[in-house]
Amino acid sequence: MSTILQNLGYGSQLDEFIQSEDLTDFEIGRVVRESKQKYIIKTQLGNFNGQISGKLRHEAKNRADYPAVGDWVTIKPMEKDNAIIHEILPRKTIIERQAIGRFGKKQTIAANVDVAFVMQDITHDFNL
């Protein structure tokens, strides 16, 4: 386990899961940015521009089945700095909100968050 991954929050629980699921042939990384189903993934080898595999896309039933910022993922590096995301590792926590304009739909904001701050403009009423 590299210091870079440890600094990102990688721990023994994830390591045990990777061993038990026989995912040792994959590179492990953390999603640090998401934009229209394109991802930046930080690994011990550096940053990669990631896209999800066809299998992951096909098996996704809803938006929560796609990677979110903070997710730990398994990837296969490709040419240059590109990679294919093959699996999302189990999430410890998730922050969601009501999707704008879609009643009953959730929008994932981030995953595996240990501490979060809510900031509100002092001149407006806070509405849970």
PDB file of C-alpha atoms in Angstrom:
ATOM      1  CA  MET A   1       0.000   0.000   0.000  1.00  0.00           C
ATOM      2  CA  SER A   2       1.530   3.290  -1.083  1.00  0.00           C
ATOM      3  CA  THR A   3       1.781   6.459   0.980  1.00  0.00           C
ATOM      4  CA  ILE A   4      -0.177   8.331  -1.708  1.00  0.00           C
ATOM      5  CA  LEU A   5      -3.168   6.005  -1.302  1.00  0.00           C
ATOM      6  CA  GLN A   6      -2.898   6.064   2.479  1.00  0.00           C
ATOM      7  CA  ASN A   7      -2.988   9.873   2.383  1.00  0.00           C
ATOM      8  CA  LEU A   8      -6.207   9.604   0.347  1.00  0.00           C
ATOM      9  CA  GLY A   9      -7.786   7.364   3.009  1.00  0.00           C
ATOM     10  CA  TYR A  10      -6.931   3.877   1.785  1.00  0.00           C
ATOM     11  CA  GLY A  11      -6.929   1.405   4.662  1.00  0.00           C
ATOM     12  CA  SER A  12      -6.850  -2.243   5.627  1.00  0.00           C
ATOM     13  CA  GLN A  13     -10.606  -2.715   5.122  1.00  0.00           C
ATOM     14  CA  LEU A  14     -10.293  -1.871   1.411  1.00  0.00           C
ATOM     15  CA  ASP A  15      -7.164  -4.001   1.160  1.00  0.00           C
ATOM     16  CA  GLU A  16      -9.006  -7.006   2.619  1.00  0.00           C
ATOM     17  CA  PHE A  17     -11.889  -6.525   0.166  1.00  0.00           C
ATOM     18  CA  ILE A  18      -9.494  -6.378  -2.792  1.00  0.00           C
ATOM     19  CA  GLN A  19      -7.799  -9.599  -1.677  1.00  0.00           C
ATOM     20  CA  SER A  20     -11.102 -11.416  -1.034  1.00  0.00           C
ATOM     21  CA  GLU A  21     -12.576 -10.401  -4.410  1.00  0.00           C
ATOM     22  CA  ASP A  22      -9.351 -11.233  -6.318  1.00  0.00           C
ATOM     23  CA  LEU A  23      -8.931  -7.676  -7.643  1.00  0.00           C
ATOM     24  CA  THR A  24      -5.160  -7.579  -7.222  1.00  0.00           C
ATOM     25  CA  ASP A  25      -4.567  -7.374 -11.003  1.00  0.00           C
ATOM     26  CA  PHE A  26      -6.187  -3.938 -11.091  1.00  0.00           C
ATOM     27  CA  GLU A  27      -4.766  -0.567 -10.136  1.00  0.00           C
ATOM     28  CA  ILE A  28      -6.615   1.057  -7.228  1.00  0.00           C
ATOM     29  CA  GLY A  29      -7.531   4.731  -7.313  1.00  0.00           C
ATOM     30  CA  ARG A  30      -9.846   7.331  -5.866  1.00  0.00           C
ATOM     31  CA  VAL A  31     -12.170   9.473  -7.947  1.00  0.00           C
ATOM     32  CA  VAL A  32     -11.195  13.109  -7.364  1.00  0.00           C
ATOM     33  CA  ARG A  33     -13.333  14.700 -10.084  1.00  0.00           C
ATOM     34  CA  GLU A  34     -16.426  13.823 -12.079  1.00  0.00           C
ATOM     35  CA  SER A  35     -17.784  15.654 -15.097  1.00  0.00           C
ATOM     36  CA  LYS A  36     -20.451  14.181 -17.385  1.00  0.00           C
ATOM     37  CA  GLN A  37     -19.367  10.573 -16.732  1.00  0.00           C
ATOM     38  CA  LYS A  38     -15.708  11.365 -17.267  1.00  0.00           C
ATOM     39  CA  TYR A  39     -13.536  11.002 -14.213  1.00  0.00           C
ATOM     40  CA  ILE A  40     -10.134  11.963 -12.853  1.00  0.00           C
ATOM     41  CA  ILE A  41      -8.717   9.161 -10.735  1.00  0.00           C
ATOM     42  CA  LYS A  42      -5.727   9.568  -8.430  1.00  0.00           C
ATOM     43  CA  THR A  43      -3.537   6.458  -8.041  1.00  0.00           C
ATOM     44  CA  GLN A  44      -0.061   5.655  -6.809  1.00  0.00           C
ATOM     45  CA  LEU A  45       1.064   5.926 -10.464  1.00  0.00           C
ATOM     46  CA  GLY A  46      -0.412   9.406 -10.908  1.00  0.00           C
ATOM     47  CA  ASN A  47      -3.671  10.826 -12.224  1.00  0.00           C
ATOM     48  CA  PHE A  48      -5.729   9.131 -14.935  1.00  0.00           C
ATOM     49  CA  ASN A  49      -8.642  10.273 -17.087  1.00  0.00           C
ATOM     50  CA  GLY A  50     -11.185   7.509 -16.581  1.00  0.00           C
ATOM     51  CA  GLN A  51     -14.300   6.208 -18.248  1.00  0.00           C
ATOM     52  CA  ILE A  52     -16.462   3.374 -16.991  1.00  0.00           C
ATOM     53  CA  SER A  53     -16.327  -0.026 -18.649  1.00  0.00           C
ATOM     54  CA  GLY A  54     -19.170  -1.202 -20.867  1.00  0.00           C
ATOM     55  CA  LYS A  55     -20.002  -3.907 -18.312  1.00  0.00           C
ATOM     56  CA  LEU A  56     -20.292  -1.363 -15.483  1.00  0.00           C
ATOM     57  CA  ARG A  57     -22.455   0.899 -17.678  1.00  0.00           C
ATOM     58  CA  HIS A  58     -24.692  -2.018 -18.686  1.00  0.00           C
ATOM     59  CA  GLU A  59     -25.161  -3.232 -15.084  1.00  0.00           C
ATOM     60  CA  ALA A  60     -25.977   0.248 -13.713  1.00  0.00           C
ATOM     61  CA  LYS A  61     -29.637   0.490 -12.753  1.00  0.00           C
ATOM     62  CA  ASN A  62     -29.568   4.127 -11.630  1.00  0.00           C
ATOM     63  CA  ARG A  63     -27.235   7.094 -11.191  1.00  0.00           C
ATOM     64  CA  ALA A  64     -26.002   5.857  -7.794  1.00  0.00           C
ATOM     65  CA  ASP A  65     -24.423   2.862  -9.587  1.00  0.00           C
ATOM     66  CA  TYR A  66     -21.912   5.164 -11.289  1.00  0.00           C
ATOM     67  CA  PRO A  67     -18.721   6.418  -9.611  1.00  0.00           C
ATOM     68  CA  ALA A  68     -18.879   9.600  -7.556  1.00  0.00           C
ATOM     69  CA  VAL A  69     -16.193  11.871  -6.170  1.00  0.00           C
ATOM     70  CA  GLY A  70     -14.612  10.041  -3.245  1.00  0.00           C
ATOM     71  CA  ASP A  71     -15.252   6.528  -4.559  1.00  0.00           C
ATOM     72  CA  TRP A  72     -12.478   3.964  -4.556  1.00  0.00           C
ATOM     73  CA  VAL A  73     -12.355   2.185  -7.913  1.00  0.00           C
ATOM     74  CA  THR A  74     -10.398  -0.502  -9.726  1.00  0.00           C
ATOM     75  CA  ILE A  75      -8.944   0.589 -13.050  1.00  0.00           C
ATOM     76  CA  LYS A  76      -6.903  -0.720 -15.948  1.00  0.00           C
ATOM     77  CA  PRO A  77      -4.529   1.968 -17.245  1.00  0.00           C
ATOM     78  CA  MET A  78      -4.573   2.400 -21.017  1.00  0.00           C
ATOM     79  CA  GLU A  79      -2.413   4.506 -23.344  1.00  0.00           C
ATOM     80  CA  LYS A  80      -1.042   7.804 -22.041  1.00  0.00           C
ATOM     81  CA  ASP A  81      -2.998   8.886 -18.962  1.00  0.00           C
ATOM     82  CA  ASN A  82      -6.325   7.178 -19.740  1.00  0.00           C
ATOM     83  CA  ALA A  83      -7.936   4.331 -17.817  1.00  0.00           C
ATOM     84  CA  ILE A  84     -11.048   2.171 -17.757  1.00  0.00           C
ATOM     85  CA  ILE A  85     -12.973   1.928 -14.472  1.00  0.00           C
ATOM     86  CA  HIS A  86     -13.971  -1.692 -13.865  1.00  0.00           C
ATOM     87  CA  GLU A  87     -15.472  -1.693 -10.378  1.00  0.00           C
ATOM     88  CA  ILE A  88     -16.571   0.631  -7.598  1.00  0.00           C
ATOM     89  CA  LEU A  89     -15.391  -0.605  -4.208  1.00  0.00           C
ATOM     90  CA  PRO A  90     -17.930  -0.656  -1.341  1.00  0.00           C
ATOM     91  CA  ARG A  91     -18.877   2.792  -0.088  1.00  0.00           C
ATOM     92  CA  LYS A  92     -18.526   3.689   3.572  1.00  0.00           C
ATOM     93  CA  THR A  93     -20.792   6.744   3.337  1.00  0.00           C
ATOM     94  CA  ILE A  94     -22.681   8.673   0.683  1.00  0.00           C
ATOM     95  CA  ILE A  95     -23.990  12.235   0.432  1.00  0.00           C
ATOM     96  CA  GLU A  96     -27.083  12.591  -1.755  1.00  0.00           C
ATOM     97  CA  ARG A  97     -29.660  15.243  -2.523  1.00  0.00           C
ATOM     98  CA  GLN A  98     -32.975  15.462  -4.306  1.00  0.00           C
ATOM     99  CA  ALA A  99     -32.238  15.646  -8.044  1.00  0.00           C
ATOM    100  CA  ILE A 100     -33.307  19.002  -9.464  1.00  0.00           C
ATOM    101  CA  GLY A 101     -36.550  18.695 -11.401  1.00  0.00           C
ATOM    102  CA  ARG A 102     -36.869  14.938 -10.829  1.00  0.00           C
ATOM    103  CA  PHE A 103     -39.231  14.057  -8.012  1.00  0.00           C
ATOM    104  CA  GLY A 104     -38.116  10.932  -6.148  1.00  0.00           C
ATOM    105  CA  LYS A 105     -34.713  10.788  -7.857  1.00  0.00           C
ATOM    106  CA  LYS A 106     -31.487  11.130  -5.884  1.00  0.00           C
ATOM    107  CA  GLN A 107     -28.294  12.816  -7.011  1.00  0.00           C
ATOM    108  CA  THR A 108     -25.051  11.530  -5.526  1.00  0.00           C
ATOM    109  CA  ILE A 109     -22.789  14.368  -4.481  1.00  0.00           C
ATOM    110  CA  ALA A 110     -19.884  12.453  -2.907  1.00  0.00           C
ATOM    111  CA  ALA A 111     -18.940   9.121  -1.362  1.00  0.00           C
ATOM    112  CA  ASN A 112     -16.712   7.978   1.500  1.00  0.00           C
ATOM    113  CA  VAL A 113     -16.842  11.343   3.249  1.00  0.00           C
ATOM    114  CA  ASP A 114     -15.657  11.424   6.863  1.00  0.00           C
ATOM    115  CA  VAL A 115     -16.344  15.096   7.625  1.00  0.00           C
ATOM    116  CA  ALA A 116     -18.661  17.558   5.891  1.00  0.00           C
ATOM    117  CA  PHE A 117     -19.406  21.222   6.513  1.00  0.00           C
ATOM    118  CA  VAL A 118     -22.674  22.910   5.615  1.00  0.00           C
ATOM    119  CA  MET A 119     -22.332  26.615   4.915  1.00  0.00           C
ATOM    120  CA  GLN A 120     -25.255  28.984   4.598  1.00  0.00           C
ATOM    121  CA  ASP A 121     -25.436  32.659   3.747  1.00  0.00           C
ATOM    122  CA  ILE A 122     -26.324  34.485   6.979  1.00  0.00           C
ATOM    123  CA  THR A 123     -28.927  36.645   5.214  1.00  0.00           C
ATOM    124  CA  HIS A 124     -31.059  33.679   4.050  1.00  0.00           C
ATOM    125  CA  ASP A 125     -33.229  31.211   5.955  1.00  0.00           C
ATOM    126  CA  PHE A 126     -31.799  27.711   6.135  1.00  0.00           C
ATOM    127  CA  ASN A 127     -34.207  25.102   4.771  1.00  0.00           C
ATOM    128  CA  LEU A 128     -33.544  21.437   5.467  1.00  0.00           C
TER     129      LEU A 128
END
